[in-house]
mmCIF file of C-alpha atoms in Angstrom:
data_model
loop_
_atom_site.group_PDB
_atom_site.id
_atom_site.type_symbol
_atom_site.label_atom_id
_atom_site.label_comp_id
_atom_site.label_asym_id
_atom_site.label_seq_id
_atom_site.Cartn_x
_atom_site.Cartn_y
_atom_site.Cartn_z
ATOM 1 C CA MET A 207 14.660 7.545 5.274
ATOM 2 C CA ASP A 208 15.181 4.477 3.049
ATOM 3 C CA PRO A 209 12.974 1.649 1.693
ATOM 4 C CA GLN A 210 13.304 -0.221 4.989
ATOM 5 C CA SER A 211 12.308 2.772 7.109
ATOM 6 C CA SER A 212 8.973 2.261 8.799
ATOM 7 C CA ILE A 213 5.786 3.944 9.924
ATOM 8 C CA THR A 214 4.412 2.864 13.299
ATOM 9 C CA LEU A 215 0.767 1.824 13.071
ATOM 10 C CA HIS A 216 -1.631 2.599 15.911
ATOM 11 C CA THR A 217 -1.225 -1.001 17.108
ATOM 12 C CA GLY A 218 2.470 -0.333 17.660
ATOM 13 C CA ASN A 219 3.545 -2.552 14.754
ATOM 14 C CA PRO A 220 5.979 -1.096 12.179
ATOM 15 C CA MET A 221 5.154 -0.981 8.464
ATOM 16 C CA PRO A 222 7.668 -0.087 5.724
ATOM 17 C CA VAL A 223 7.223 3.331 4.133
ATOM 18 C CA LEU A 224 7.396 1.956 0.568
ATOM 19 C CA GLY A 225 5.976 -1.159 -1.034
ATOM 20 C CA LEU A 226 5.753 -2.923 -4.369
ATOM 21 C CA GLY A 227 2.322 -3.102 -5.988
ATOM 22 C CA THR A 228 1.634 -6.317 -7.893
ATOM 23 C CA TRP A 229 -1.732 -5.793 -9.611
ATOM 24 C CA GLU A 230 -1.490 -7.360 -13.097
ATOM 25 C CA LEU A 231 2.100 -8.389 -12.350
ATOM 26 C CA THR A 232 1.421 -11.909 -13.567
ATOM 27 C CA ASN A 233 4.392 -12.214 -15.948
ATOM 28 C CA ASP A 234 7.214 -13.728 -13.865
ATOM 29 C CA THR A 235 5.774 -12.512 -10.565
ATOM 30 C CA ALA A 236 8.327 -14.499 -8.586
ATOM 31 C CA GLY A 237 11.281 -13.104 -10.515
ATOM 32 C CA THR A 238 10.125 -9.493 -10.195
ATOM 33 C CA VAL A 239 9.422 -9.793 -6.482
ATOM 34 C CA ARG A 240 12.765 -11.511 -5.859
ATOM 35 C CA ALA A 241 14.497 -8.654 -7.693
ATOM 36 C CA ALA A 242 12.613 -6.110 -5.591
ATOM 37 C CA LEU A 243 13.561 -7.842 -2.359
ATOM 38 C CA SER A 244 17.195 -8.023 -3.439
ATOM 39 C CA LEU A 245 17.181 -4.250 -4.082
ATOM 40 C CA GLY A 246 15.830 -3.494 -0.614
ATOM 41 C CA TYR A 247 12.038 -3.425 -0.976
ATOM 42 C CA ARG A 248 10.480 -4.917 2.131
ATOM 43 C CA MET A 249 6.710 -4.486 1.630
ATOM 44 C CA ILE A 250 4.832 -6.452 -1.032
ATOM 45 C CA ASP A 251 1.165 -5.753 -1.761
ATOM 46 C CA THR A 252 -1.175 -8.277 -3.343
ATOM 47 C CA ALA A 253 -4.785 -9.474 -3.210
ATOM 48 C CA LYS A 254 -6.756 -12.648 -3.618
ATOM 49 C CA ASP A 255 -7.930 -11.579 -7.092
ATOM 50 C CA TYR A 256 -4.568 -10.321 -8.448
ATOM 51 C CA GLY A 257 -3.326 -13.758 -9.471
ATOM 52 C CA THR A 258 0.089 -13.029 -7.953
ATOM 53 C CA GLN A 259 -0.035 -14.659 -4.531
ATOM 54 C CA SER A 260 1.605 -17.970 -5.425
ATOM 55 C CA GLY A 261 4.491 -16.207 -7.185
ATOM 56 C CA ILE A 262 4.973 -13.851 -4.253
ATOM 57 C CA GLY A 263 5.071 -16.736 -1.819
ATOM 58 C CA GLU A 264 7.685 -18.446 -3.985
ATOM 59 C CA ALA A 265 9.779 -15.263 -4.117
ATOM 60 C CA ILE A 266 9.663 -14.854 -0.344
ATOM 61 C CA ARG A 267 10.768 -18.453 0.203
ATOM 62 C CA LEU A 268 13.634 -18.133 -2.300
ATOM 63 C CA SER A 269 14.767 -14.686 -1.162
ATOM 64 C CA GLY A 270 16.961 -15.930 1.680
ATOM 65 C CA LEU A 271 15.451 -13.245 3.913
ATOM 66 C CA ASP A 272 14.004 -13.963 7.318
ATOM 67 C CA ARG A 273 10.200 -13.883 6.963
ATOM 68 C CA ARG A 274 10.056 -11.283 9.736
ATOM 69 C CA ARG A 275 11.935 -8.832 7.512
ATOM 70 C CA ILE A 276 9.267 -8.943 4.787
ATOM 71 C CA TYR A 277 5.940 -7.143 5.166
ATOM 72 C CA LEU A 278 3.148 -8.887 3.261
ATOM 73 C CA VAL A 279 -0.155 -7.141 2.517
ATOM 74 C CA THR A 280 -3.059 -9.011 0.962
ATOM 75 C CA LYS A 281 -6.811 -8.605 0.700
ATOM 76 C CA VAL A 282 -10.121 -10.416 0.867
ATOM 77 C CA GLU A 283 -12.910 -9.650 -1.576
ATOM 78 C CA GLU A 284 -16.282 -8.108 -0.779
ATOM 79 C CA ALA A 285 -18.249 -11.333 -1.373
ATOM 80 C CA ASP A 286 -15.907 -13.474 0.759
ATOM 81 C CA ASP A 287 -16.170 -15.009 4.162
ATOM 82 C CA ALA A 288 -13.235 -12.914 5.361
ATOM 83 C CA TYR A 289 -11.912 -15.402 7.898
ATOM 84 C CA ALA A 290 -12.035 -18.332 5.458
ATOM 85 C CA ALA A 291 -10.588 -16.167 2.670
ATOM 86 C CA THR A 292 -7.672 -15.185 4.896
ATOM 87 C CA ARG A 293 -6.845 -18.855 5.335
ATOM 88 C CA GLU A 294 -7.155 -19.394 1.572
ATOM 89 C CA CYS A 295 -4.753 -16.519 0.881
ATOM 90 C CA LEU A 296 -2.205 -17.936 3.322
ATOM 91 C CA ASP A 297 -2.547 -21.379 1.759
ATOM 92 C CA GLU A 298 -1.875 -19.942 -1.701
ATOM 93 C CA LEU A 299 1.072 -17.912 -0.410
ATOM 94 C CA GLN A 300 2.274 -20.907 1.639
ATOM 95 C CA LEU A 301 2.830 -18.562 4.574
ATOM 96 C CA ASP A 302 1.803 -18.850 8.219
ATOM 97 C CA TYR A 303 0.621 -15.269 8.559
ATOM 98 C CA ALA A 304 0.141 -11.974 6.762
ATOM 99 C CA ASP A 305 1.358 -8.700 8.177
ATOM 100 C CA LEU A 306 -1.729 -6.832 7.008
ATOM 101 C CA MET A 307 -5.091 -8.101 5.756
ATOM 102 C CA LEU A 308 -7.445 -5.641 4.080
ATOM 103 C CA ILE A 309 -11.036 -5.656 2.871
ATOM 104 C CA HIS A 310 -10.425 -4.932 -0.816
ATOM 105 C CA ARG A 311 -13.494 -2.748 -1.243
ATOM 106 C CA PRO A 312 -16.761 -2.202 0.641
ATOM 107 C CA PRO A 313 -19.612 -4.460 -0.447
ATOM 108 C CA PRO A 314 -22.639 -2.921 -2.206
ATOM 109 C CA SER A 315 -24.778 -3.547 0.881
ATOM 110 C CA GLY A 316 -22.785 -1.236 3.156
ATOM 111 C CA ALA A 317 -19.544 -1.012 5.078
ATOM 112 C CA GLY A 318 -19.012 -4.767 5.403
ATOM 113 C CA VAL A 319 -19.247 -5.230 9.178
ATOM 114 C CA ASP A 320 -19.357 -9.033 8.831
ATOM 115 C CA LEU A 321 -16.199 -8.910 6.702
ATOM 116 C CA TRP A 322 -14.559 -6.751 9.340
ATOM 117 C CA ARG A 323 -15.513 -9.171 12.108
ATOM 118 C CA GLY A 324 -13.988 -11.987 10.054
ATOM 119 C CA LEU A 325 -10.701 -10.099 9.817
ATOM 120 C CA MET A 326 -10.869 -9.347 13.540
ATOM 121 C CA ARG A 327 -11.128 -13.096 14.165
ATOM 122 C CA ALA A 328 -8.167 -13.729 11.828
ATOM 123 C CA LYS A 329 -6.143 -11.190 13.778
ATOM 124 C CA LYS A 330 -7.135 -12.721 17.112
ATOM 125 C CA GLU A 331 -5.972 -16.113 15.856
ATOM 126 C CA LYS A 332 -2.654 -14.579 14.685
ATOM 127 C CA LEU A 333 -3.284 -15.255 10.995
ATOM 128 C CA THR A 334 -2.507 -11.576 10.460
ATOM 129 C CA ARG A 335 -0.780 -8.995 12.594
ATOM 130 C CA ASP A 336 -2.960 -6.067 11.541
ATOM 131 C CA ILE A 337 -6.163 -5.404 9.635
ATOM 132 C CA GLY A 338 -7.391 -2.536 7.521
ATOM 133 C CA VAL A 339 -9.476 -1.502 4.540
ATOM 134 C CA SER A 340 -9.074 -0.437 0.921
ATOM 135 C CA ASN A 341 -11.170 1.938 -1.194
ATOM 136 C CA TYR A 342 -13.208 3.016 1.838
ATOM 137 C CA ALA A 343 -14.860 6.397 2.325
ATOM 138 C CA VAL A 344 -14.884 8.127 5.704
ATOM 139 C CA LYS A 345 -18.518 7.200 6.412
ATOM 140 C CA GLU A 346 -17.777 3.515 5.751
ATOM 141 C CA ILE A 347 -14.755 3.486 8.053
ATOM 142 C CA GLU A 348 -16.838 5.158 10.757
ATOM 143 C CA ALA A 349 -19.536 2.500 10.361
ATOM 144 C CA LEU A 350 -16.990 -0.278 11.016
ATOM 145 C CA ILE A 351 -15.663 1.504 14.097
ATOM 146 C CA ARG A 352 -19.162 2.153 15.488
ATOM 147 C CA ALA A 353 -20.164 -1.483 15.015
ATOM 148 C CA THR A 354 -17.035 -3.121 16.437
ATOM 149 C CA GLY A 355 -14.813 -0.597 18.196
ATOM 150 C CA GLU A 356 -11.919 -1.751 15.970
ATOM 151 C CA VAL A 357 -10.128 1.052 14.098
ATOM 152 C CA PRO A 358 -8.477 0.053 10.793
ATOM 153 C CA THR A 359 -4.720 0.517 10.774
ATOM 154 C CA VAL A 360 -4.664 1.389 7.065
ATOM 155 C CA ASN A 361 -6.882 2.654 4.282
ATOM 156 C CA GLN A 362 -5.350 1.721 0.922
ATOM 157 C CA ILE A 363 -6.690 4.065 -1.721
ATOM 158 C CA GLU A 364 -5.760 5.547 -5.102
ATOM 159 C CA TRP A 365 -3.621 8.562 -4.235
ATOM 160 C CA SER A 366 -1.314 10.956 -6.056
ATOM 161 C CA PRO A 367 -0.928 14.732 -6.407
ATOM 162 C CA PHE A 368 -3.421 14.492 -9.291
ATOM 163 C CA GLY A 369 -6.089 12.805 -7.196
ATOM 164 C CA TYR A 370 -6.393 12.776 -3.408
ATOM 165 C CA SER A 371 -8.756 13.918 -0.651
ATOM 166 C CA GLU A 372 -7.746 16.392 2.036
ATOM 167 C CA GLU A 373 -10.855 15.329 3.986
ATOM 168 C CA MET A 374 -9.657 11.717 3.973
ATOM 169 C CA PHE A 375 -6.137 12.800 4.880
ATOM 170 C CA ARG A 376 -7.370 14.810 7.894
ATOM 171 C CA TYR A 377 -9.714 12.060 9.043
ATOM 172 C CA CYS A 378 -7.060 9.348 8.853
ATOM 173 C CA SER A 379 -4.540 11.564 10.627
ATOM 174 C CA GLU A 380 -7.001 12.189 13.475
ATOM 175 C CA CYS A 381 -7.819 8.477 13.816
ATOM 176 C CA GLY A 382 -4.251 7.197 13.496
ATOM 177 C CA ILE A 383 -5.020 5.442 10.204
ATOM 178 C CA VAL A 384 -2.141 5.277 7.698
ATOM 179 C CA ILE A 385 -2.933 5.891 4.037
ATOM 180 C CA GLN A 386 -1.358 3.487 1.572
ATOM 181 C CA ALA A 387 -1.285 4.900 -1.962
ATOM 182 C CA TYR A 388 -2.002 2.559 -4.821
ATOM 183 C CA SER A 389 -1.373 3.831 -8.357
ATOM 184 C CA PRO A 390 0.857 6.602 -6.940
ATOM 185 C CA LEU A 391 2.365 6.962 -10.421
ATOM 186 C CA THR A 392 -1.090 7.545 -11.990
ATOM 187 C CA ARG A 393 -0.702 4.320 -14.006
ATOM 188 C CA ALA A 394 1.768 6.421 -16.039
ATOM 189 C CA THR A 395 -1.073 8.572 -17.419
ATOM 190 C CA ARG A 396 0.259 11.871 -16.014
ATOM 191 C CA LEU A 397 4.025 11.349 -16.046
ATOM 192 C CA ALA A 398 4.340 13.725 -19.006
ATOM 193 C CA ASP A 399 2.424 16.539 -17.279
ATOM 194 C CA GLU A 400 4.308 19.790 -17.938
ATOM 195 C CA ALA A 401 4.181 21.121 -14.378
ATOM 196 C CA LEU A 402 5.316 17.786 -12.966
ATOM 197 C CA ALA A 403 8.098 17.480 -15.534
ATOM 198 C CA ALA A 404 9.345 21.005 -14.772
ATOM 199 C CA LEU A 405 9.593 20.279 -11.048
ATOM 200 C CA ALA A 406 11.265 16.932 -11.703
ATOM 201 C CA SER A 407 13.866 18.675 -13.866
ATOM 202 C CA LYS A 408 14.540 21.189 -11.072
ATOM 203 C CA TYR A 409 15.452 18.333 -8.713
ATOM 204 C CA ARG A 410 17.199 16.308 -11.440
ATOM 205 C CA LYS A 411 14.766 13.507 -10.791
ATOM 206 C CA THR A 412 12.190 11.666 -12.874
ATOM 207 C CA PRO A 413 8.472 12.482 -12.602
ATOM 208 C CA ALA A 414 7.917 9.064 -11.012
ATOM 209 C CA GLN A 415 10.493 9.760 -8.307
ATOM 210 C CA LEU A 416 8.843 13.114 -7.570
ATOM 211 C CA LEU A 417 5.408 11.503 -7.210
ATOM 212 C CA ILE A 418 6.767 8.901 -4.807
ATOM 213 C CA ARG A 419 8.636 11.518 -2.786
ATOM 214 C CA TRP A 420 5.500 13.690 -2.480
ATOM 215 C CA ASN A 421 3.738 10.764 -0.817
ATOM 216 C CA LEU A 422 6.636 9.933 1.468
ATOM 217 C CA GLN A 423 6.872 13.509 2.726
ATOM 218 C CA ARG A 424 3.150 13.536 3.509
ATOM 219 C CA GLY A 425 3.425 10.375 5.595
ATOM 220 C CA VAL A 426 1.616 8.294 2.966
ATOM 221 C CA ALA A 427 3.044 4.863 2.050
ATOM 222 C CA PRO A 428 3.213 4.532 -1.760
ATOM 223 C CA LEU A 429 2.884 1.181 -3.523
ATOM 224 C CA PRO A 430 4.234 1.753 -7.047
ATOM 225 C CA LYS A 431 3.990 -1.169 -9.434
ATOM 226 C CA ALA A 432 7.081 -2.028 -11.464
ATOM 227 C CA ASN A 433 7.766 -5.017 -13.676
ATOM 228 C CA ARG A 434 11.277 -4.111 -14.863
ATOM 229 C CA ARG A 435 14.419 -3.921 -12.783
ATOM 230 C CA SER A 436 15.182 -0.456 -14.137
ATOM 231 C CA HIS A 437 11.845 0.815 -12.820
ATOM 232 C CA LEU A 438 12.365 -0.908 -9.462
ATOM 233 C CA GLU A 439 15.699 0.898 -9.190
ATOM 234 C CA GLU A 440 14.250 4.198 -10.394
ATOM 235 C CA ASN A 441 11.595 4.165 -7.677
ATOM 236 C CA LEU A 442 14.272 3.825 -5.001
ATOM 237 C CA GLY A 443 15.700 7.136 -6.197
ATOM 238 C CA ALA A 444 12.928 8.844 -4.216
ATOM 239 C CA PHE A 445 14.914 8.502 -0.993
ATOM 240 C CA ASP A 446 17.963 10.708 -1.590
ATOM 241 C CA PHE A 447 16.353 14.156 -1.906
ATOM 242 C CA ASP A 448 13.718 16.394 -0.321
ATOM 243 C CA ILE A 449 11.039 18.486 -2.007
ATOM 244 C CA ASP A 450 10.911 21.943 -0.480
ATOM 245 C CA ALA A 451 7.714 23.265 1.102
ATOM 246 C CA GLY A 452 6.802 25.547 -1.781
ATOM 247 C CA ASP A 453 7.161 22.788 -4.344
ATOM 248 C CA MET A 454 5.157 20.418 -2.146
ATOM 249 C CA ARG A 455 2.334 22.965 -2.284
ATOM 250 C CA SER A 456 2.722 23.273 -6.055
ATOM 251 C CA LEU A 457 2.424 19.521 -6.459
ATOM 252 C CA SER A 458 -0.600 19.402 -4.177
ATOM 253 C CA ARG A 459 -2.328 22.027 -6.325
ATOM 254 C CA LEU A 460 -2.319 19.525 -9.223
ATOM 255 C CA ASN A 461 -5.225 17.774 -7.473
ATOM 256 C CA GLU A 462 -8.155 17.222 -9.829
#
């Protein structure tokens, strides 16, 4: 496995196993994303409200990589017309299509069936290859499926050994929905945890690398944010080791 390895979505389309999160990455977005692409990252995650789309589009154009080798994830907001917002995102990115469009979060009124239908239209018109959701509970995903028959390819949700849902994991596994993990490094709030640090020392890895590897071994696609080249490189160190089964269980028991 390496950063360009992929998970096959239930539509048959491949998605890289690791991505770069760009929330609040507004200081030299283009430079950071270009550095990530040069190091081998192939999935970039953004959203309409992150303020990073124009910089990401610039980085993709300047990267020298074929567009088909870069996997772009972006999101529409809960108050949007999802179809129109998809077009707006692509205009800001200056791209012809996204690889994955998500509903950023369910609206207060329910699961957001109208939003979902808008993304279904965007997919039909080839503005995006796949569609999914973010921050959705099981009951909300089920409501979308009941209303439309369309199963999300992805649920992007906050996910780390310190906070995850076995119920969500089982449900997504049964439905063929891939979990993307945002804030897989706990926004750095738990990197000094003693149990995590002890396991990281055992593998001669950093706590961040252990957190990323835990996700990879569970079939979850982590999206760690990094704004320094050293951190971009550090995150790639999650691919040259394996956590044994007992230590995977120990990490999973950190769940709060």
